[in-house]
Amino acid sequence: MQGGSTGVGYGLKYQARCITDIKADRVHTSFLAGTLSLKEENEVHLIQLSPSGTELNCEGLFYHPHEIWHLADCPFNPRIFSTVYASGGTYGAALWEIPELYNQSNAPQLEQLVSLDAHNGKIKCIIWWPLGMHDKVIGIDEENLVVWSLDTSAKSAKVHSQESVDMPHYFSGGAWDPHDQNSLATTCESAIQCWDLRTMKKTISIEHANVRSADYNPNKQHLVVTAEDESGLRIWDFRMPKVPVREISGHAHWTWSVQHNPKYDELILSAGTDSAVNLWLASSNNGEGPTSESLLEPPTRHIDPLIHSYNDYEDSVYGLAWSSKDPSVFASISYDGRVVVESVKPHIPKR
């Protein structure tokens, strides 16, 4: 189903790629967005949806010293987040804290809590365990997977364990399993890999080209959805990795990002360089995975229903974030710095 945007908009001053929900904010529907300006001092915007759902308000504007390429919230503290940043071709990563009196100052400085400086290559992302308090964060660069031991109160982090990727693969991102703290899925240029964080060894490797994004099903174990350049979306059951459980058509151009709804896992959002956000209804056999009979059949292209396409954008859409406070709401960000918050209430499956 095609359609424009009926959502609430908010404009950043500069180009942007990154937006994240603030999971630890139990009171407001709030998001963080970061800019990507090569010449100007960059910004992090704290945005809240009004109780009526008709306005997006800037509750905090903070200067950030470099271009923001990845942004992730801390699931157990609403004032802490991480960024991956670039300056002059050099990449870095850090944890930041929003000042306590942020709403009483115009663009106050963020406090850098920790610099994650053990990475040598181009850093792709910093990953927090999604379900709350955890003393580790994971950093992924092109060639290395680094597990950091974290103490935010002491403002310290040290390398707990590290592993390098097998050449010619290069890491492009990853997702931490919400059902198992010891399991991590990584995406590479030509594969999806599952890692046991206790041994830092691969347990699964699925060869597929140009995987850009992955997300675990929040309600059903072993299921992961991936976004891929040419083939759109695939849903995998890691217990039976030879063929995907589902294949979805994706976008007219590259499919860049994908996310399961945190409550209604049948709802999947995808964003692409075709300037669109698509909402899909993609069931997966009620969590039972593919049957033994279906695994004997060659994979066919199964087109799950496209519920709605939000295409009122003028540039590529790189960032998506479902709200944890209100799972019927999501935010997206396009490269021109436009944030749009939409409600999917009319499309929530009836149970």
mmCIF file with all atom_site columns, C-alpha atoms in Angstrom, residues 57-257:
data_model
loop_
_atom_site.group_PDB
_atom_site.id
_atom_site.type_symbol
_atom_site.label_atom_id
_atom_site.label_alt_id
_atom_site.label_comp_id
_atom_site.label_asym_id
_atom_site.label_entity_id
_atom_site.label_seq_id
_atom_site.pdbx_PDB_ins_code
_atom_site.Cartn_x
_atom_site.Cartn_y
_atom_site.Cartn_z
_atom_site.occupancy
_atom_site.B_iso_or_equiv
_atom_site.pdbx_formal_charge
_atom_site.auth_seq_id
_atom_site.auth_comp_id
_atom_site.auth_asym_id
_atom_site.auth_atom_id
_atom_site.pdbx_PDB_model_num
ATOM 1   C CA . ASN A 1 57  ? 9.824  19.389  20.568 1.00 0.00 ? 57  ASN A CA 1
ATOM 2   C CA . CYS A 1 58  ? 13.554 19.894  21.012 1.00 0.00 ? 58  CYS A CA 1
ATOM 3   C CA . GLU A 1 59  ? 14.235 19.315  24.706 1.00 0.00 ? 59  GLU A CA 1
ATOM 4   C CA . GLY A 1 60  ? 18.006 19.585  24.380 1.00 0.00 ? 60  GLY A CA 1
ATOM 5   C CA . LEU A 1 61  ? 20.597 20.642  21.776 1.00 0.00 ? 61  LEU A CA 1
ATOM 6   C CA . PHE A 1 62  ? 24.210 19.626  22.377 1.00 0.00 ? 62  PHE A CA 1
ATOM 7   C CA . TYR A 1 63  ? 27.390 20.282  20.457 1.00 0.00 ? 63  TYR A CA 1
ATOM 8   C CA . HIS A 1 64  ? 29.338 17.224  19.294 1.00 0.00 ? 64  HIS A CA 1
ATOM 9   C CA . PRO A 1 65  ? 32.907 17.704  18.051 1.00 0.00 ? 65  PRO A CA 1
ATOM 10  C CA . HIS A 1 66  ? 32.832 15.435  14.960 1.00 0.00 ? 66  HIS A CA 1
ATOM 11  C CA . GLU A 1 67  ? 30.615 13.899  12.248 1.00 0.00 ? 67  GLU A CA 1
ATOM 12  C CA . ILE A 1 68  ? 28.292 11.317  13.824 1.00 0.00 ? 68  ILE A CA 1
ATOM 13  C CA . TRP A 1 69  ? 28.162 8.043   11.895 1.00 0.00 ? 69  TRP A CA 1
ATOM 14  C CA . HIS A 1 70  ? 26.469 5.901   14.531 1.00 0.00 ? 70  HIS A CA 1
ATOM 15  C CA . LEU A 1 71  ? 24.408 6.775   17.603 1.00 0.00 ? 71  LEU A CA 1
ATOM 16  C CA . ALA A 1 72  ? 23.059 4.398   20.274 1.00 0.00 ? 72  ALA A CA 1
ATOM 17  C CA . ASP A 1 73  ? 21.285 4.979   23.560 1.00 0.00 ? 73  ASP A CA 1
ATOM 18  C CA . CYS A 1 74  ? 22.184 3.417   26.902 1.00 0.00 ? 74  CYS A CA 1
ATOM 19  C CA . PRO A 1 75  ? 19.248 1.143   27.835 1.00 0.00 ? 75  PRO A CA 1
ATOM 20  C CA . PHE A 1 76  ? 19.588 1.761   31.586 1.00 0.00 ? 76  PHE A CA 1
ATOM 21  C CA . ASN A 1 77  ? 20.400 5.503   31.796 1.00 0.00 ? 77  ASN A CA 1
ATOM 22  C CA . PRO A 1 78  ? 18.488 8.058   29.698 1.00 0.00 ? 78  PRO A CA 1
ATOM 23  C CA . ARG A 1 79  ? 21.327 10.589  29.867 1.00 0.00 ? 79  ARG A CA 1
ATOM 24  C CA . ILE A 1 80  ? 24.067 8.315   28.466 1.00 0.00 ? 80  ILE A CA 1
ATOM 25  C CA . PHE A 1 81  ? 24.629 7.393   24.814 1.00 0.00 ? 81  PHE A CA 1
ATOM 26  C CA . SER A 1 82  ? 27.430 6.363   22.469 1.00 0.00 ? 82  SER A CA 1
ATOM 27  C CA . THR A 1 83  ? 28.609 7.747   19.161 1.00 0.00 ? 83  THR A CA 1
ATOM 28  C CA . VAL A 1 84  ? 30.889 6.596   16.401 1.00 0.00 ? 84  VAL A CA 1
ATOM 29  C CA . TYR A 1 85  ? 32.424 9.673   14.832 1.00 0.00 ? 85  TYR A CA 1
ATOM 30  C CA . ALA A 1 86  ? 34.845 10.678  12.097 1.00 0.00 ? 86  ALA A CA 1
ATOM 31  C CA . SER A 1 87  ? 37.236 13.569  11.660 1.00 0.00 ? 87  SER A CA 1
ATOM 32  C CA . GLY A 1 88  ? 39.578 13.932  8.721  1.00 0.00 ? 88  GLY A CA 1
ATOM 33  C CA . GLY A 1 89  ? 39.292 10.253  7.807  1.00 0.00 ? 89  GLY A CA 1
ATOM 34  C CA . THR A 1 90  ? 40.010 9.071   11.359 1.00 0.00 ? 90  THR A CA 1
ATOM 35  C CA . TYR A 1 91  ? 37.288 7.218   13.238 1.00 0.00 ? 91  TYR A CA 1
ATOM 36  C CA . GLY A 1 92  ? 36.660 7.126   16.965 1.00 0.00 ? 92  GLY A CA 1
ATOM 37  C CA . ALA A 1 93  ? 34.019 6.069   19.475 1.00 0.00 ? 93  ALA A CA 1
ATOM 38  C CA . ALA A 1 94  ? 32.990 7.424   22.846 1.00 0.00 ? 94  ALA A CA 1
ATOM 39  C CA . LEU A 1 95  ? 30.333 7.355   25.545 1.00 0.00 ? 95  LEU A CA 1
ATOM 40  C CA . TRP A 1 96  ? 28.729 10.676  26.433 1.00 0.00 ? 96  TRP A CA 1
ATOM 41  C CA . GLU A 1 97  ? 26.535 12.019  29.215 1.00 0.00 ? 97  GLU A CA 1
ATOM 42  C CA . ILE A 1 98  ? 23.897 14.708  28.802 1.00 0.00 ? 98  ILE A CA 1
ATOM 43  C CA . PRO A 1 99  ? 24.406 17.410  31.473 1.00 0.00 ? 99  PRO A CA 1
ATOM 44  C CA . GLU A 1 100 ? 21.842 17.278  34.264 1.00 0.00 ? 100 GLU A CA 1
ATOM 45  C CA . LEU A 1 101 ? 20.656 20.877  33.743 1.00 0.00 ? 101 LEU A CA 1
ATOM 46  C CA . TYR A 1 102 ? 20.592 20.584  29.964 1.00 0.00 ? 102 TYR A CA 1
ATOM 47  C CA . ASN A 1 103 ? 17.249 22.360  29.562 1.00 0.00 ? 103 ASN A CA 1
ATOM 48  C CA . GLN A 1 104 ? 18.569 25.497  31.272 1.00 0.00 ? 104 GLN A CA 1
ATOM 49  C CA . SER A 1 105 ? 21.356 26.192  28.798 1.00 0.00 ? 105 SER A CA 1
ATOM 50  C CA . ASN A 1 106 ? 21.571 26.829  25.086 1.00 0.00 ? 106 ASN A CA 1
ATOM 51  C CA . ALA A 1 107 ? 23.577 24.035  23.452 1.00 0.00 ? 107 ALA A CA 1
ATOM 52  C CA . PRO A 1 108 ? 25.662 22.971  26.495 1.00 0.00 ? 108 PRO A CA 1
ATOM 53  C CA . GLN A 1 109 ? 28.666 20.754  26.058 1.00 0.00 ? 109 GLN A CA 1
ATOM 54  C CA . LEU A 1 110 ? 28.286 17.009  26.418 1.00 0.00 ? 110 LEU A CA 1
ATOM 55  C CA . GLU A 1 111 ? 30.505 15.300  28.952 1.00 0.00 ? 111 GLU A CA 1
ATOM 56  C CA . GLN A 1 112 ? 32.673 12.587  27.437 1.00 0.00 ? 112 GLN A CA 1
ATOM 57  C CA . LEU A 1 113 ? 32.561 9.691   29.889 1.00 0.00 ? 113 LEU A CA 1
ATOM 58  C CA . VAL A 1 114 ? 34.789 7.194   28.109 1.00 0.00 ? 114 VAL A CA 1
ATOM 59  C CA . SER A 1 115 ? 36.801 7.051   24.900 1.00 0.00 ? 115 SER A CA 1
ATOM 60  C CA . LEU A 1 116 ? 36.731 3.583   23.305 1.00 0.00 ? 116 LEU A CA 1
ATOM 61  C CA . ASP A 1 117 ? 40.163 3.919   21.743 1.00 0.00 ? 117 ASP A CA 1
ATOM 62  C CA . ALA A 1 118 ? 41.306 0.318   21.200 1.00 0.00 ? 118 ALA A CA 1
ATOM 63  C CA . HIS A 1 119 ? 39.927 0.206   17.654 1.00 0.00 ? 119 HIS A CA 1
ATOM 64  C CA . ASN A 1 120 ? 42.381 0.477   14.780 1.00 0.00 ? 120 ASN A CA 1
ATOM 65  C CA . GLY A 1 121 ? 40.131 0.341   11.713 1.00 0.00 ? 121 GLY A CA 1
ATOM 66  C CA . LYS A 1 122 ? 37.023 2.138   10.555 1.00 0.00 ? 122 LYS A CA 1
ATOM 67  C CA . ILE A 1 123 ? 34.557 1.782   13.434 1.00 0.00 ? 123 ILE A CA 1
ATOM 68  C CA . LYS A 1 124 ? 31.051 0.767   12.391 1.00 0.00 ? 124 LYS A CA 1
ATOM 69  C CA . CYS A 1 125 ? 28.977 0.741   15.586 1.00 0.00 ? 125 CYS A CA 1
ATOM 70  C CA . ILE A 1 126 ? 28.786 0.489   19.358 1.00 0.00 ? 126 ILE A CA 1
ATOM 71  C CA . ILE A 1 127 ? 26.170 -1.997  20.614 1.00 0.00 ? 127 ILE A CA 1
ATOM 72  C CA . TRP A 1 128 ? 24.480 -2.087  24.016 1.00 0.00 ? 128 TRP A CA 1
ATOM 73  C CA . TRP A 1 129 ? 22.622 -5.131  25.287 1.00 0.00 ? 129 TRP A CA 1
ATOM 74  C CA . PRO A 1 130 ? 19.034 -4.061  24.549 1.00 0.00 ? 130 PRO A CA 1
ATOM 75  C CA . LEU A 1 131 ? 17.175 -5.201  27.666 1.00 0.00 ? 131 LEU A CA 1
ATOM 76  C CA . GLY A 1 132 ? 18.705 -3.109  30.429 1.00 0.00 ? 132 GLY A CA 1
ATOM 77  C CA . MET A 1 133 ? 21.629 -3.084  32.828 1.00 0.00 ? 133 MET A CA 1
ATOM 78  C CA . HIS A 1 134 ? 24.782 -4.753  31.548 1.00 0.00 ? 134 HIS A CA 1
ATOM 79  C CA . ASP A 1 135 ? 28.451 -4.135  32.277 1.00 0.00 ? 135 ASP A CA 1
ATOM 80  C CA . LYS A 1 136 ? 29.608 -4.654  28.693 1.00 0.00 ? 136 LYS A CA 1
ATOM 81  C CA . VAL A 1 137 ? 29.338 -2.827  25.395 1.00 0.00 ? 137 VAL A CA 1
ATOM 82  C CA . ILE A 1 138 ? 30.502 -4.150  22.032 1.00 0.00 ? 138 ILE A CA 1
ATOM 83  C CA . GLY A 1 139 ? 32.458 -2.204  19.469 1.00 0.00 ? 139 GLY A CA 1
ATOM 84  C CA . ILE A 1 140 ? 32.660 -3.345  15.855 1.00 0.00 ? 140 ILE A CA 1
ATOM 85  C CA . ASP A 1 141 ? 35.151 -1.994  13.356 1.00 0.00 ? 141 ASP A CA 1
ATOM 86  C CA . GLU A 1 142 ? 35.879 -3.321  9.886  1.00 0.00 ? 142 GLU A CA 1
ATOM 87  C CA . GLU A 1 143 ? 38.318 -5.955  11.115 1.00 0.00 ? 143 GLU A CA 1
ATOM 88  C CA . ASN A 1 144 ? 37.702 -6.434  14.838 1.00 0.00 ? 144 ASN A CA 1
ATOM 89  C CA . LEU A 1 145 ? 35.013 -7.347  17.330 1.00 0.00 ? 145 LEU A CA 1
ATOM 90  C CA . VAL A 1 146 ? 35.811 -5.792  20.731 1.00 0.00 ? 146 VAL A CA 1
ATOM 91  C CA . VAL A 1 147 ? 33.952 -6.454  23.988 1.00 0.00 ? 147 VAL A CA 1
ATOM 92  C CA . TRP A 1 148 ? 34.444 -3.632  26.496 1.00 0.00 ? 148 TRP A CA 1
ATOM 93  C CA . SER A 1 149 ? 33.997 -3.905  30.273 1.00 0.00 ? 149 SER A CA 1
ATOM 94  C CA . LEU A 1 150 ? 32.223 -0.742  31.293 1.00 0.00 ? 150 LEU A CA 1
ATOM 95  C CA . ASP A 1 151 ? 31.911 1.230   34.515 1.00 0.00 ? 151 ASP A CA 1
ATOM 96  C CA . THR A 1 152 ? 29.993 4.422   33.805 1.00 0.00 ? 152 THR A CA 1
ATOM 97  C CA . SER A 1 153 ? 30.133 5.595   37.437 1.00 0.00 ? 153 SER A CA 1
ATOM 98  C CA . ALA A 1 154 ? 33.933 5.410   37.407 1.00 0.00 ? 154 ALA A CA 1
ATOM 99  C CA . LYS A 1 155 ? 34.050 6.720   33.832 1.00 0.00 ? 155 LYS A CA 1
ATOM 100 C CA . SER A 1 156 ? 36.195 3.813   32.699 1.00 0.00 ? 156 SER A CA 1
ATOM 101 C CA . ALA A 1 157 ? 36.234 1.081   30.069 1.00 0.00 ? 157 ALA A CA 1
ATOM 102 C CA . LYS A 1 158 ? 38.750 -1.613  29.280 1.00 0.00 ? 158 LYS A CA 1
ATOM 103 C CA . VAL A 1 159 ? 38.979 -4.308  26.637 1.00 0.00 ? 159 VAL A CA 1
ATOM 104 C CA . HIS A 1 160 ? 37.495 -7.541  27.966 1.00 0.00 ? 160 HIS A CA 1
ATOM 105 C CA . SER A 1 161 ? 37.983 -9.649  24.818 1.00 0.00 ? 161 SER A CA 1
ATOM 106 C CA . GLN A 1 162 ? 38.696 -9.171  21.145 1.00 0.00 ? 162 GLN A CA 1
ATOM 107 C CA . GLU A 1 163 ? 38.590 -11.158 17.911 1.00 0.00 ? 163 GLU A CA 1
ATOM 108 C CA . SER A 1 164 ? 39.461 -10.376 14.298 1.00 0.00 ? 164 SER A CA 1
ATOM 109 C CA . VAL A 1 165 ? 37.306 -11.146 11.296 1.00 0.00 ? 165 VAL A CA 1
ATOM 110 C CA . ASP A 1 166 ? 38.406 -13.707 8.731  1.00 0.00 ? 166 ASP A CA 1
ATOM 111 C CA . MET A 1 167 ? 39.581 -12.060 5.552  1.00 0.00 ? 167 MET A CA 1
ATOM 112 C CA . PRO A 1 168 ? 38.239 -11.190 3.004  1.00 0.00 ? 168 PRO A CA 1
ATOM 113 C CA . HIS A 1 169 ? 35.173 -10.368 5.135  1.00 0.00 ? 169 HIS A CA 1
ATOM 114 C CA . TYR A 1 170 ? 34.794 -6.935  6.662  1.00 0.00 ? 170 TYR A CA 1
ATOM 115 C CA . PHE A 1 171 ? 32.370 -6.254  9.473  1.00 0.00 ? 171 PHE A CA 1
ATOM 116 C CA . SER A 1 172 ? 29.596 -3.800  8.636  1.00 0.00 ? 172 SER A CA 1
ATOM 117 C CA . GLY A 1 173 ? 27.468 -3.963  11.820 1.00 0.00 ? 173 GLY A CA 1
ATOM 118 C CA . GLY A 1 174 ? 25.737 -6.250  14.246 1.00 0.00 ? 174 GLY A CA 1
ATOM 119 C CA . ALA A 1 175 ? 22.947 -6.972  16.718 1.00 0.00 ? 175 ALA A CA 1
ATOM 120 C CA . TRP A 1 176 ? 23.076 -8.335  20.272 1.00 0.00 ? 176 TRP A CA 1
ATOM 121 C CA . ASP A 1 177 ? 20.675 -11.185 20.979 1.00 0.00 ? 177 ASP A CA 1
ATOM 122 C CA . PRO A 1 178 ? 18.040 -10.000 23.508 1.00 0.00 ? 178 PRO A CA 1
ATOM 123 C CA . HIS A 1 179 ? 17.367 -13.632 24.486 1.00 0.00 ? 179 HIS A CA 1
ATOM 124 C CA . ASP A 1 180 ? 21.009 -14.574 25.143 1.00 0.00 ? 180 ASP A CA 1
ATOM 125 C CA . GLN A 1 181 ? 23.647 -12.175 26.478 1.00 0.00 ? 181 GLN A CA 1
ATOM 126 C CA . ASN A 1 182 ? 26.371 -14.433 25.111 1.00 0.00 ? 182 ASN A CA 1
ATOM 127 C CA . SER A 1 183 ? 25.205 -14.325 21.482 1.00 0.00 ? 183 SER A CA 1
ATOM 128 C CA . LEU A 1 184 ? 25.933 -11.665 18.876 1.00 0.00 ? 184 LEU A CA 1
ATOM 129 C CA . ALA A 1 185 ? 25.058 -11.529 15.186 1.00 0.00 ? 185 ALA A CA 1
ATOM 130 C CA . THR A 1 186 ? 27.419 -9.606  12.914 1.00 0.00 ? 186 THR A CA 1
ATOM 131 C CA . THR A 1 187 ? 26.964 -8.512  9.332  1.00 0.00 ? 187 THR A CA 1
ATOM 132 C CA . CYS A 1 188 ? 29.770 -8.560  6.805  1.00 0.00 ? 188 CYS A CA 1
ATOM 133 C CA . GLU A 1 189 ? 30.207 -7.660  3.162  1.00 0.00 ? 189 GLU A CA 1
ATOM 134 C CA . SER A 1 190 ? 29.326 -11.212 2.206  1.00 0.00 ? 190 SER A CA 1
ATOM 135 C CA . ALA A 1 191 ? 28.009 -13.012 5.290  1.00 0.00 ? 191 ALA A CA 1
ATOM 136 C CA . ILE A 1 192 ? 25.948 -13.062 8.457  1.00 0.00 ? 192 ILE A CA 1
ATOM 137 C CA . GLN A 1 193 ? 27.829 -14.546 11.384 1.00 0.00 ? 193 GLN A CA 1
ATOM 138 C CA . CYS A 1 194 ? 26.781 -15.558 14.891 1.00 0.00 ? 194 CYS A CA 1
ATOM 139 C CA . TRP A 1 195 ? 29.362 -15.342 17.703 1.00 0.00 ? 195 TRP A CA 1
ATOM 140 C CA . ASP A 1 196 ? 29.611 -16.866 21.162 1.00 0.00 ? 196 ASP A CA 1
ATOM 141 C CA . LEU A 1 197 ? 30.916 -13.986 23.293 1.00 0.00 ? 197 LEU A CA 1
ATOM 142 C CA . ARG A 1 198 ? 32.267 -16.364 25.954 1.00 0.00 ? 198 ARG A CA 1
ATOM 143 C CA . THR A 1 199 ? 34.748 -17.931 23.543 1.00 0.00 ? 199 THR A CA 1
ATOM 144 C CA . MET A 1 200 ? 34.774 -15.195 20.867 1.00 0.00 ? 200 MET A CA 1
ATOM 145 C CA . LYS A 1 201 ? 34.260 -17.915 18.259 1.00 0.00 ? 201 LYS A CA 1
ATOM 146 C CA . LYS A 1 202 ? 31.850 -18.081 15.356 1.00 0.00 ? 202 LYS A CA 1
ATOM 147 C CA . THR A 1 203 ? 29.024 -20.549 15.754 1.00 0.00 ? 203 THR A CA 1
ATOM 148 C CA . ILE A 1 204 ? 27.192 -19.860 12.470 1.00 0.00 ? 204 ILE A CA 1
ATOM 149 C CA . SER A 1 205 ? 28.167 -18.295 9.168  1.00 0.00 ? 205 SER A CA 1
ATOM 150 C CA . ILE A 1 206 ? 25.661 -17.709 6.379  1.00 0.00 ? 206 ILE A CA 1
ATOM 151 C CA . GLU A 1 207 ? 27.171 -16.613 3.101  1.00 0.00 ? 207 GLU A CA 1
ATOM 152 C CA . HIS A 1 208 ? 25.148 -13.776 1.552  1.00 0.00 ? 208 HIS A CA 1
ATOM 153 C CA . ALA A 1 209 ? 26.267 -10.636 -0.226 1.00 0.00 ? 209 ALA A CA 1
ATOM 154 C CA . ASN A 1 210 ? 26.071 -7.050  0.998  1.00 0.00 ? 210 ASN A CA 1
ATOM 155 C CA . VAL A 1 211 ? 24.198 -7.436  4.268  1.00 0.00 ? 211 VAL A CA 1
ATOM 156 C CA . ARG A 1 212 ? 23.780 -3.928  5.680  1.00 0.00 ? 212 ARG A CA 1
ATOM 157 C CA . SER A 1 213 ? 21.635 -4.355  8.788  1.00 0.00 ? 213 SER A CA 1
ATOM 158 C CA . ALA A 1 214 ? 20.301 -7.055  11.115 1.00 0.00 ? 214 ALA A CA 1
ATOM 159 C CA . ASP A 1 215 ? 17.832 -7.175  13.982 1.00 0.00 ? 215 ASP A CA 1
ATOM 160 C CA . TYR A 1 216 ? 16.720 -9.965  16.310 1.00 0.00 ? 216 TYR A CA 1
ATOM 161 C CA . ASN A 1 217 ? 13.055 -10.773 16.773 1.00 0.00 ? 217 ASN A CA 1
ATOM 162 C CA . PRO A 1 218 ? 12.364 -9.455  20.307 1.00 0.00 ? 218 PRO A CA 1
ATOM 163 C CA . ASN A 1 219 ? 9.772  -12.123 21.155 1.00 0.00 ? 219 ASN A CA 1
ATOM 164 C CA . LYS A 1 220 ? 10.955 -15.281 19.401 1.00 0.00 ? 220 LYS A CA 1
ATOM 165 C CA . GLN A 1 221 ? 14.373 -16.825 19.878 1.00 0.00 ? 221 GLN A CA 1
ATOM 166 C CA . HIS A 1 222 ? 16.778 -17.599 17.013 1.00 0.00 ? 222 HIS A CA 1
ATOM 167 C CA . LEU A 1 223 ? 15.016 -15.371 14.446 1.00 0.00 ? 223 LEU A CA 1
ATOM 168 C CA . VAL A 1 224 ? 16.893 -12.522 12.749 1.00 0.00 ? 224 VAL A CA 1
ATOM 169 C CA . VAL A 1 225 ? 15.848 -10.200 9.937  1.00 0.00 ? 225 VAL A CA 1
ATOM 170 C CA . THR A 1 226 ? 18.496 -8.786  7.578  1.00 0.00 ? 226 THR A CA 1
ATOM 171 C CA . ALA A 1 227 ? 18.556 -5.932  5.092  1.00 0.00 ? 227 ALA A CA 1
ATOM 172 C CA . GLU A 1 228 ? 20.519 -6.558  1.917  1.00 0.00 ? 228 GLU A CA 1
ATOM 173 C CA . ASP A 1 229 ? 21.408 -4.478  -1.120 1.00 0.00 ? 229 ASP A CA 1
ATOM 174 C CA . GLU A 1 230 ? 19.727 -6.337  -3.928 1.00 0.00 ? 230 GLU A CA 1
ATOM 175 C CA . SER A 1 231 ? 17.501 -8.939  -2.314 1.00 0.00 ? 231 SER A CA 1
ATOM 176 C CA . GLY A 1 232 ? 15.590 -6.759  0.118  1.00 0.00 ? 232 GLY A CA 1
ATOM 177 C CA . LEU A 1 233 ? 14.846 -8.418  3.449  1.00 0.00 ? 233 LEU A CA 1
ATOM 178 C CA . ARG A 1 234 ? 15.364 -11.949 4.685  1.00 0.00 ? 234 ARG A CA 1
ATOM 179 C CA . ILE A 1 235 ? 14.241 -13.603 7.908  1.00 0.00 ? 235 ILE A CA 1
ATOM 180 C CA . TRP A 1 236 ? 16.556 -16.329 9.185  1.00 0.00 ? 236 TRP A CA 1
ATOM 181 C CA . ASP A 1 237 ? 16.186 -19.027 11.808 1.00 0.00 ? 237 ASP A CA 1
ATOM 182 C CA . PHE A 1 238 ? 19.696 -19.665 13.136 1.00 0.00 ? 238 PHE A CA 1
ATOM 183 C CA . ARG A 1 239 ? 18.715 -23.231 14.048 1.00 0.00 ? 239 ARG A CA 1
ATOM 184 C CA . MET A 1 240 ? 18.175 -23.965 10.326 1.00 0.00 ? 240 MET A CA 1
ATOM 185 C CA . PRO A 1 241 ? 20.452 -21.495 8.499  1.00 0.00 ? 241 PRO A CA 1
ATOM 186 C CA . LYS A 1 242 ? 20.600 -23.111 5.055  1.00 0.00 ? 242 LYS A CA 1
ATOM 187 C CA . VAL A 1 243 ? 17.653 -21.150 3.659  1.00 0.00 ? 243 VAL A CA 1
ATOM 188 C CA . PRO A 1 244 ? 15.758 -18.106 4.911  1.00 0.00 ? 244 PRO A CA 1
ATOM 189 C CA . VAL A 1 245 ? 12.389 -18.498 6.573  1.00 0.00 ? 245 VAL A CA 1
ATOM 190 C CA . ARG A 1 246 ? 10.999 -15.572 4.578  1.00 0.00 ? 246 ARG A CA 1
ATOM 191 C CA . GLU A 1 247 ? 12.092 -13.323 1.728  1.00 0.00 ? 247 GLU A CA 1
ATOM 192 C CA . ILE A 1 248 ? 10.602 -9.852  1.290  1.00 0.00 ? 248 ILE A CA 1
ATOM 193 C CA . SER A 1 249 ? 11.006 -7.630  -1.734 1.00 0.00 ? 249 SER A CA 1
ATOM 194 C CA . GLY A 1 250 ? 12.446 -4.644  0.107  1.00 0.00 ? 250 GLY A CA 1
ATOM 195 C CA . HIS A 1 251 ? 13.007 -1.374  -1.755 1.00 0.00 ? 251 HIS A CA 1
ATOM 196 C CA . ALA A 1 252 ? 13.462 -0.038  -5.261 1.00 0.00 ? 252 ALA A CA 1
ATOM 197 C CA . HIS A 1 253 ? 17.106 0.718   -4.407 1.00 0.00 ? 253 HIS A CA 1
ATOM 198 C CA . TRP A 1 254 ? 19.396 -0.369  -1.564 1.00 0.00 ? 254 TRP A CA 1
ATOM 199 C CA . THR A 1 255 ? 17.674 -1.512  1.630  1.00 0.00 ? 255 THR A CA 1
ATOM 200 C CA . TRP A 1 256 ? 19.757 0.167   4.304  1.00 0.00 ? 256 TRP A CA 1
ATOM 201 C CA . SER A 1 257 ? 18.137 -0.461  7.674  1.00 0.00 ? 257 SER A CA 1
#
